[in-house]
Amino acid sequence: MSSPIFSLLLLPHSAPPPMATICAHRTPFAAAKPQPPHGGPRPSPPSIVGSPRWIRPSYCSLVSRWWSAAERRSRKEDEDWPYLSAIGKAADPDGGAVQENGLLDPTLLAIGRTQNLGDDSIGEQKTEELAGVLEEEETNGDDSVSASRTVVDSSVEVSDSSTVPDSIVEETKAEKEVLMSSTALDVEEEEETDEQEQTQTWVTRTIVFVSAEAAPYSKTGGLADVCGSLPISLAARGHRVMVVSPRYLNGVSNKNFANAIDTGVRIKVLCFGGEHEVSFYHEYRAGVDWVFVDHPSYHRPGNPYGDSNGAFGDNQFRFTILCYAACEAPLVLPLGGYTYGEKSLFIVNDWHASLVAVLLAAKYRPYGVYKDARSILVIHNLAHQGVEPATTYEYMGLPPEWYGALEWIFPTWARKHALDKGEAVNLLKGAIVTADRIVTVSQGYSWEVTTPEGGHGLNELLNSRKFVLNGITNGIDTNEWNPTSDKHIPFHYSVDDLSGKAQCKAALQKELGLPIRPDCPLIGFIGRLDYQKGTDVIRSALHELFQDDIQFIMLGSGDPETEDWMRWVESTNREKFRGWVGFNVPVSHRITAGCDILLMPSRYEPCGLNQLYAMRYGTVPVVNCTGGLRDTVENFDPFANDSSGQGTGWRFSPLSKESMLSKLRVAIQTYREHKASWEGLMKRGMSKDFSWDSAAIQYERIFDWTFVDPPYIR
């Protein structure tokens, strides 16, 4: 029977034990967590004096339990068991392999050789060296009792038990049983600790998200989904997270802020020629501090940016108020009993929050405030930059010498008339200039923004800061978008049981008044009706697509001409087409679950979420090869993996009617004639990990890099 002690010594030493596991018998995880000095990079895990990395806590606790039993013997009995001392010294190699009598202990020499972490090749001798034999004979005083002990194959056995007193033999068996149970308990403790560490991080930070919208409180697009989900994932990993966004009261969204309470804190913001009082509301939910900035400019009908008449004319003022309030919130709000403090990490999202990075550099750091803070700009859509006339700069409360950071000159062809100088201020440009790091919402988009085609005039500036530019693909809320529990769909299904998918399709066809035909491919489109989403390509191709036996559903709002076109097509093709003008969350869930194919012919797509939702629900995406669509949809190859296939959908390029129709027809043919391949496409898409936990880990890496260097603007 193998001894548990030497069995533990054979644990692989290539992976060091987590810090929380090492400290399990010393201090709680929070107390043992290393903190970076002065905002520097994450330190290496602190070593435990006298304990090499390969010593697992179960081994340490095992040795301590063995010694507790051994100490109950007399000193004379201890001398009869010298291998206990040898094993104990294995936990303290700094003491060397020298015994009390000054001789080298061969057991420790063998252990030391096999656990030489500096040379992995030596580890190959582990089995041979630990399988060596150590024989010692000792004489016990007057009784002259000799005991020969042998270590074979990492086990400790008494080779001549006939010469050992029965009491000692029984005591040894009892100790072995205790050690066996102790080992099992220790293994369970390690597994529990490892599970906890998957949701923990080495260095916790105070993080402040600043956004014009955050789900479920306010939402018009993907920005709200990101700022409503990513903070929760980061908080679950041990960070202290605050989200700052406006408190929109438009008569419809008022109920969304019902649980937010007035903090009683008021600040004065000097901008736009006056002094404006701002208050803060707070709700603690899902481990995150949700802070809502309250000002009369947020109390009006419409969405966060405009109404039926277009964008609000004072949006620059409204979001300047938001940025000033966001900079003050970590200093003045005692959330949970204490403020976030000056050493905060600001995550500014799109142009609405871009002024935060400029304010930190221009109005706080020069006076010694936020000198250890950092800012990260997250670009969700570079096409929207917050460009306003140059004359508005003086109203934003910034020092005159900082005008160059926001200065923007329109090219000649974009000016309205010959006397137009093209002078403007660009809020997003100001953040690109002053932020410590820049992140886009997909890796592909991080490259596209540096090109003339995708840079929207900022490509040269972004190229100059390419060394701090990264891309991280957005995640999705896997609790809300889950086909096994979605409350918006009539039937549930999973990757192991797809029967509910066909039932959802039939229910959707019935709901929209389409003929219920299980074998007819059902194609869907969900999104804004505008030039970016490629709806003009759909309009040009739909007549030819109707020559095939298919059904088509469109959900969205935007361009009035496209909305009228949807109504006309539905009236002339009642058997094949349905258009839903507007946006409806439950209907979008049912379309995602009921369709066979999701079409996304976007001209540019920073990340895209609908294709992620579609794959989650077993709906196969057909997308234009751009931005996040290229990153997340893998082209189908039926001959890969020994003809079992690989891929999750189809990508087409260039964006044209011909290339889109070509891929759609391949998808339709695969659906009809190759059911096994189609089922493989569905299951591979449903098996993908698009959770925010994966994205949060990548964001933490960016956080570490951000604090390695001093602030970009000091």
XYZ file of C-alpha atoms in Angstrom, residues 70-494:
425
model
C 4.462 11.626 16.140
C 4.806 14.188 18.940
C 2.592 12.085 21.119
C 5.370 9.548 21.284
C 8.262 9.871 23.619
C 11.572 11.291 22.414
C 12.943 7.775 22.555
C 10.216 6.542 20.178
C 10.855 9.471 17.840
C 14.421 8.357 17.483
C 13.112 4.992 16.293
C 11.387 6.700 13.338
C 14.027 8.805 11.592
C 12.139 8.847 8.293
C 9.605 11.221 9.907
C 12.369 13.772 10.294
C 13.443 13.187 6.705
C 9.918 13.773 5.408
C 9.464 16.835 7.593
C 12.639 18.382 6.210
C 11.273 17.980 2.693
C 9.013 20.907 3.490
C 12.036 23.018 4.438
C 14.725 22.487 1.811
C 16.470 25.668 2.959
C 17.572 23.608 5.891
C 19.296 21.275 3.469
C 19.388 17.527 3.464
C 21.648 17.471 6.482
C 20.467 15.451 9.433
C 21.133 16.401 13.018
C 24.153 14.129 13.039
C 25.629 16.088 10.135
C 25.133 13.327 7.557
C 23.359 13.791 4.225
C 19.917 12.244 4.200
C 19.634 10.238 0.934
C 15.827 10.534 0.954
C 15.988 14.319 0.826
C 18.676 14.221 -1.823
C 16.391 12.090 -4.018
C 13.431 14.399 -3.415
C 15.506 17.476 -4.157
C 16.794 16.025 -7.415
C 13.363 15.083 -8.682
C 11.872 18.467 -7.767
C 14.540 20.655 -9.333
C 12.240 23.290 -10.839
C 15.010 24.941 -12.782
C 15.571 21.936 -15.028
C 12.535 20.095 -16.333
C 14.668 17.329 -17.784
C 15.588 16.206 -14.301
C 11.926 15.575 -13.610
C 12.109 12.573 -15.915
C 14.172 10.804 -13.259
C 11.348 11.164 -10.751
C 10.111 7.611 -10.851
C 13.559 6.031 -10.912
C 14.933 8.046 -7.985
C 11.876 7.790 -5.794
C 11.817 4.076 -6.533
C 15.242 3.786 -4.923
C 15.676 1.927 -1.668
C 16.590 3.551 1.611
C 17.504 1.087 4.303
C 18.388 2.157 7.793
C 18.993 0.048 10.811
C 18.863 1.442 14.287
C 19.356 -0.080 17.646
C 16.937 0.862 20.428
C 19.132 1.042 23.587
C 18.792 -1.784 26.000
C 16.160 -3.665 24.000
C 18.494 -3.913 20.965
C 15.515 -3.924 18.660
C 16.486 -3.330 15.025
C 14.012 -2.251 12.421
C 14.727 -2.189 8.754
C 12.636 0.263 6.788
C 12.417 0.374 3.038
C 11.123 3.027 0.637
C 9.980 1.413 -2.593
C 7.921 3.055 -5.359
C 7.131 6.089 -3.191
C 5.867 3.922 -0.324
C 7.043 3.512 3.259
C 6.857 -0.006 4.576
C 8.232 -1.832 7.584
C 10.160 -4.690 5.958
C 10.787 -6.620 9.124
C 7.680 -6.140 11.177
C 8.425 -9.198 13.268
C 11.098 -7.301 15.154
C 8.886 -4.282 15.825
C 6.622 -4.167 18.899
C 2.943 -4.775 18.142
C 1.954 -1.443 19.701
C 4.122 0.448 17.241
C 2.786 -1.519 14.278
C -0.827 -0.847 15.296
C -0.032 2.806 15.874
C 1.520 3.038 12.414
C -1.569 1.529 10.767
C -3.799 3.992 12.595
C -1.660 6.896 11.447
C -1.827 5.685 7.841
C -5.630 5.579 8.013
C -5.683 9.142 9.387
C -3.374 10.260 6.596
C -5.547 8.603 3.945
C -8.663 10.440 5.171
C -6.692 13.653 5.516
C -5.508 13.391 1.937
C -9.065 12.955 0.653
C -10.197 16.030 2.596
C -7.278 18.061 1.318
C -8.019 17.115 -2.290
C -11.623 18.253 -1.836
C -10.406 21.539 -0.327
C -8.086 22.091 -3.298
C -10.884 21.466 -5.805
C -13.180 23.933 -4.022
C -10.416 26.527 -3.895
C -9.619 26.076 -7.587
C -13.283 26.624 -8.454
C -13.309 29.837 -6.416
C -10.169 31.086 -8.123
C -11.773 30.775 -11.535
C -13.950 33.751 -10.554
C -11.197 35.634 -8.725
C -8.363 37.735 -10.005
C -4.859 38.457 -8.768
C -5.239 42.239 -8.462
C -8.575 43.880 -7.710
C -9.215 47.389 -8.944
C -11.752 50.157 -8.558
C -13.351 50.535 -11.970
C -15.701 53.298 -13.132
C -17.681 52.749 -16.333
C -19.050 55.899 -17.959
C -21.708 55.380 -20.602
C -24.690 57.144 -22.148
C -26.753 53.998 -21.690
C -26.680 50.795 -19.669
C -29.147 47.918 -19.830
C -31.674 47.328 -18.395
C -32.087 50.973 -17.387
C -31.638 52.560 -20.824
C -30.971 50.937 -24.160
C -30.857 51.731 -27.854
C -28.211 49.261 -29.022
C -25.163 47.158 -28.224
C -23.515 49.847 -26.070
C -26.167 49.307 -23.407
C -25.650 45.535 -23.479
C -21.909 45.917 -22.944
C -22.221 48.407 -20.087
C -24.980 46.361 -18.507
C -23.174 43.002 -18.550
C -19.389 43.497 -18.503
C -19.417 45.363 -15.137
C -21.285 42.469 -13.531
C -18.719 39.951 -14.786
C -15.839 42.084 -13.521
C -17.505 42.503 -10.133
C -17.915 38.736 -9.899
C -14.154 38.443 -10.379
C -13.448 40.577 -7.302
C -13.255 44.117 -8.664
C -15.147 47.059 -7.217
C -17.213 48.420 -10.094
C -19.330 51.532 -10.601
C -21.391 52.382 -13.679
C -22.265 56.053 -14.252
C -25.015 56.908 -16.731
C -27.832 59.476 -16.985
C -31.164 59.087 -15.245
C -33.474 59.316 -18.222
C -37.076 60.092 -17.323
C -39.206 60.115 -20.462
C -42.450 58.809 -19.016
C -41.780 55.274 -20.251
C -38.397 54.476 -18.706
C -39.220 55.956 -15.283
C -40.012 52.526 -13.865
C -36.499 51.329 -14.729
C -35.088 53.644 -12.053
C -37.648 52.796 -9.375
C -35.070 51.113 -7.117
C -32.497 53.898 -7.409
C -32.423 56.097 -4.312
C -31.265 59.675 -3.992
C -27.819 59.783 -2.377
C -28.357 63.344 -1.193
C -25.060 64.404 -2.794
C -25.147 67.531 -4.948
C -22.359 69.040 -7.031
C -22.046 72.198 -9.101
C -20.773 71.915 -12.672
C -19.383 75.055 -14.321
C -19.859 74.781 -18.086
C -21.794 76.308 -20.941
C -21.891 79.724 -19.329
C -23.513 78.759 -16.064
C -23.505 76.740 -12.870
C -25.527 73.546 -13.081
C -26.564 71.466 -10.093
C -26.291 67.719 -10.525
C -27.558 65.026 -8.161
C -26.768 61.324 -7.935
C -29.064 58.325 -7.586
C -27.728 54.916 -6.623
C -28.744 51.277 -6.848
C -26.622 48.328 -5.769
C -27.391 45.333 -7.953
C -25.444 42.199 -8.932
C -22.359 43.401 -7.054
C -22.197 46.674 -9.023
C -22.828 50.268 -7.938
C -25.197 51.719 -10.539
C -24.972 55.511 -10.288
C -27.402 57.686 -12.223
C -26.680 61.334 -12.895
C -29.817 63.440 -12.543
C -30.287 66.733 -14.383
C -33.343 68.352 -16.007
C -31.819 67.888 -19.475
C -32.378 64.121 -19.109
C -36.098 64.519 -18.425
C -37.735 64.646 -21.852
C -39.607 62.291 -24.187
C -37.706 60.220 -26.700
C -34.635 58.020 -26.522
C -31.307 59.011 -24.918
C -30.170 60.886 -28.027
C -33.243 62.294 -29.735
C -36.904 61.964 -30.625
C -39.031 61.709 -33.731
C -37.692 65.064 -34.907
C -34.065 63.930 -34.841
C -31.132 64.259 -32.455
C -31.403 66.695 -29.574
C -29.618 69.959 -30.290
C -28.037 70.117 -26.818
C -26.486 66.637 -26.728
C -23.011 68.109 -26.326
C -24.162 69.926 -23.179
C -26.028 66.889 -21.826
C -23.046 64.577 -22.097
C -20.585 67.206 -20.867
C -22.645 67.239 -17.664
C -22.390 63.438 -17.554
C -18.578 63.518 -17.891
C -18.077 66.099 -15.162
C -20.366 64.155 -12.826
C -18.549 60.898 -13.594
C -15.209 62.462 -12.655
C -16.616 63.664 -9.335
C -18.547 60.512 -8.415
C -15.532 58.452 -7.171
C -14.509 61.386 -4.948
C -17.830 62.423 -3.402
C -20.059 59.326 -3.244
C -19.520 57.199 -0.096
C -20.930 54.029 -1.610
C -20.830 51.144 0.821
C -19.366 53.448 3.450
C -16.341 54.743 1.561
C -15.544 56.421 -1.744
C -13.862 54.834 -4.724
C -10.978 57.249 -4.365
C -8.464 58.736 -6.758
C -6.810 55.499 -7.857
C -9.680 54.557 -10.145
C -9.726 53.107 -13.622
C -12.176 54.953 -15.895
C -13.711 53.005 -18.793
C -15.108 55.658 -21.149
C -17.463 54.399 -23.845
C -17.814 56.168 -27.196
C -17.941 59.924 -27.712
C -20.616 60.554 -25.072
C -18.109 59.765 -22.296
C -14.915 60.784 -24.112
C -14.574 64.083 -22.266
C -13.722 62.120 -19.093
C -10.252 61.271 -20.403
C -9.677 64.923 -21.373
C -10.853 66.223 -17.989
C -8.518 63.886 -16.102
C -5.556 65.218 -18.078
C -6.528 68.890 -18.246
C -8.366 69.689 -15.014
C -7.442 67.099 -12.403
C -3.860 65.848 -12.748
C -2.335 69.356 -12.957
C -3.630 69.880 -9.408
C -2.485 66.528 -8.014
C -5.894 64.823 -8.251
C -6.249 61.467 -10.020
C -2.494 61.332 -10.563
C -2.666 57.534 -10.134
C -5.886 57.096 -12.109
C -6.010 55.683 -15.627
C -8.517 55.825 -18.482
C -9.384 53.367 -21.235
C -11.403 54.425 -24.271
C -13.724 51.746 -25.640
C -14.801 52.435 -29.227
C -18.111 50.786 -30.051
C -18.722 52.644 -33.315
C -16.163 55.034 -34.772
C -18.700 56.549 -37.138
C -20.207 58.545 -34.250
C -17.605 61.014 -32.976
C -19.436 63.878 -31.266
C -18.383 66.594 -33.716
C -19.655 70.099 -32.903
C -18.774 73.640 -34.052
C -15.426 74.945 -32.845
C -17.131 77.837 -31.061
C -18.562 75.425 -28.498
C -15.117 74.628 -27.079
C -15.092 77.599 -24.705
C -18.368 76.402 -23.162
C -16.989 73.025 -22.061
C -14.899 74.540 -19.255
C -11.551 73.303 -20.577
C -8.326 75.356 -20.471
C -7.658 77.211 -23.763
C -4.336 75.437 -24.279
C -6.137 72.129 -24.620
C -8.045 73.138 -27.738
C -5.602 71.225 -29.940
C -6.620 67.929 -28.333
C -10.177 68.343 -29.645
C -9.480 70.356 -32.786
C -11.001 68.933 -35.930
C -10.789 70.249 -39.502
C -13.242 68.970 -42.069
C -11.762 68.186 -45.485
C -12.603 70.612 -48.249
C -15.122 68.325 -49.891
C -17.091 68.051 -46.642
C -17.520 71.794 -46.068
C -20.852 73.432 -46.707
C -19.687 76.449 -48.687
C -16.579 78.230 -49.887
C -16.289 80.420 -46.792
C -16.606 77.478 -44.417
C -13.234 76.878 -42.735
C -14.293 73.408 -41.578
C -13.268 74.098 -37.967
C -14.881 71.916 -35.325
C -14.261 70.072 -32.071
C -14.279 66.281 -31.983
C -14.905 64.751 -28.559
C -13.914 61.238 -29.591
C -10.645 62.546 -30.976
C -9.938 64.162 -27.591
C -10.244 60.780 -25.887
C -8.032 59.085 -28.480
C -5.377 61.699 -27.763
C -5.550 61.563 -23.964
C -6.654 58.028 -22.970
C -4.041 55.633 -21.622
C -5.256 52.753 -23.762
C -7.804 52.213 -26.535
C -9.994 49.143 -27.012
C -12.366 48.251 -29.828
C -15.145 45.718 -29.489
C -13.527 43.112 -31.739
C -10.053 42.278 -32.981
C -10.995 42.752 -36.607
C -12.406 46.199 -35.895
C -9.167 47.261 -34.172
C -7.476 46.840 -37.550
C -10.276 48.358 -39.607
C -10.235 51.664 -37.681
C -6.615 52.180 -38.753
C -7.533 52.000 -42.445
C -8.852 54.875 -44.575
C -12.001 52.857 -45.305
C -12.859 52.202 -41.669
C -11.141 55.053 -39.841
C -13.721 57.762 -40.611
C -10.981 60.385 -40.735
C -9.288 59.235 -37.519
C -7.258 56.406 -39.033
C -3.947 58.293 -39.019
C -4.366 59.301 -35.380
C -5.278 55.745 -34.402
C -2.292 54.456 -36.355
C -0.041 56.715 -34.291
C -1.386 55.057 -31.126
C -1.500 51.531 -32.504
C 0.837 50.339 -29.742
C -1.940 50.844 -27.164
C -4.806 49.726 -29.425
C -6.396 46.329 -28.784
C -9.579 44.524 -29.726
C -11.769 42.402 -27.446
C -14.875 40.704 -28.801
C -18.009 41.475 -26.846
C -19.806 38.776 -24.932
C -23.514 38.195 -24.473
C -25.733 37.735 -21.459
C -25.967 33.953 -21.442
C -28.733 34.057 -18.844
C -31.020 36.258 -20.913
C -30.102 34.581 -24.195
C -30.447 30.924 -23.291
C -32.651 28.578 -25.361
C -33.044 26.238 -22.388
C -34.731 28.877 -20.208
C -35.690 31.870 -22.400
C -39.019 33.220 -21.148
C -39.789 34.838 -24.514
C -39.859 31.649 -26.599
C -42.690 29.078 -26.490
C -40.483 25.963 -26.453
C -37.071 25.304 -24.954
C -34.255 23.218 -26.389
C -30.541 22.560 -26.016
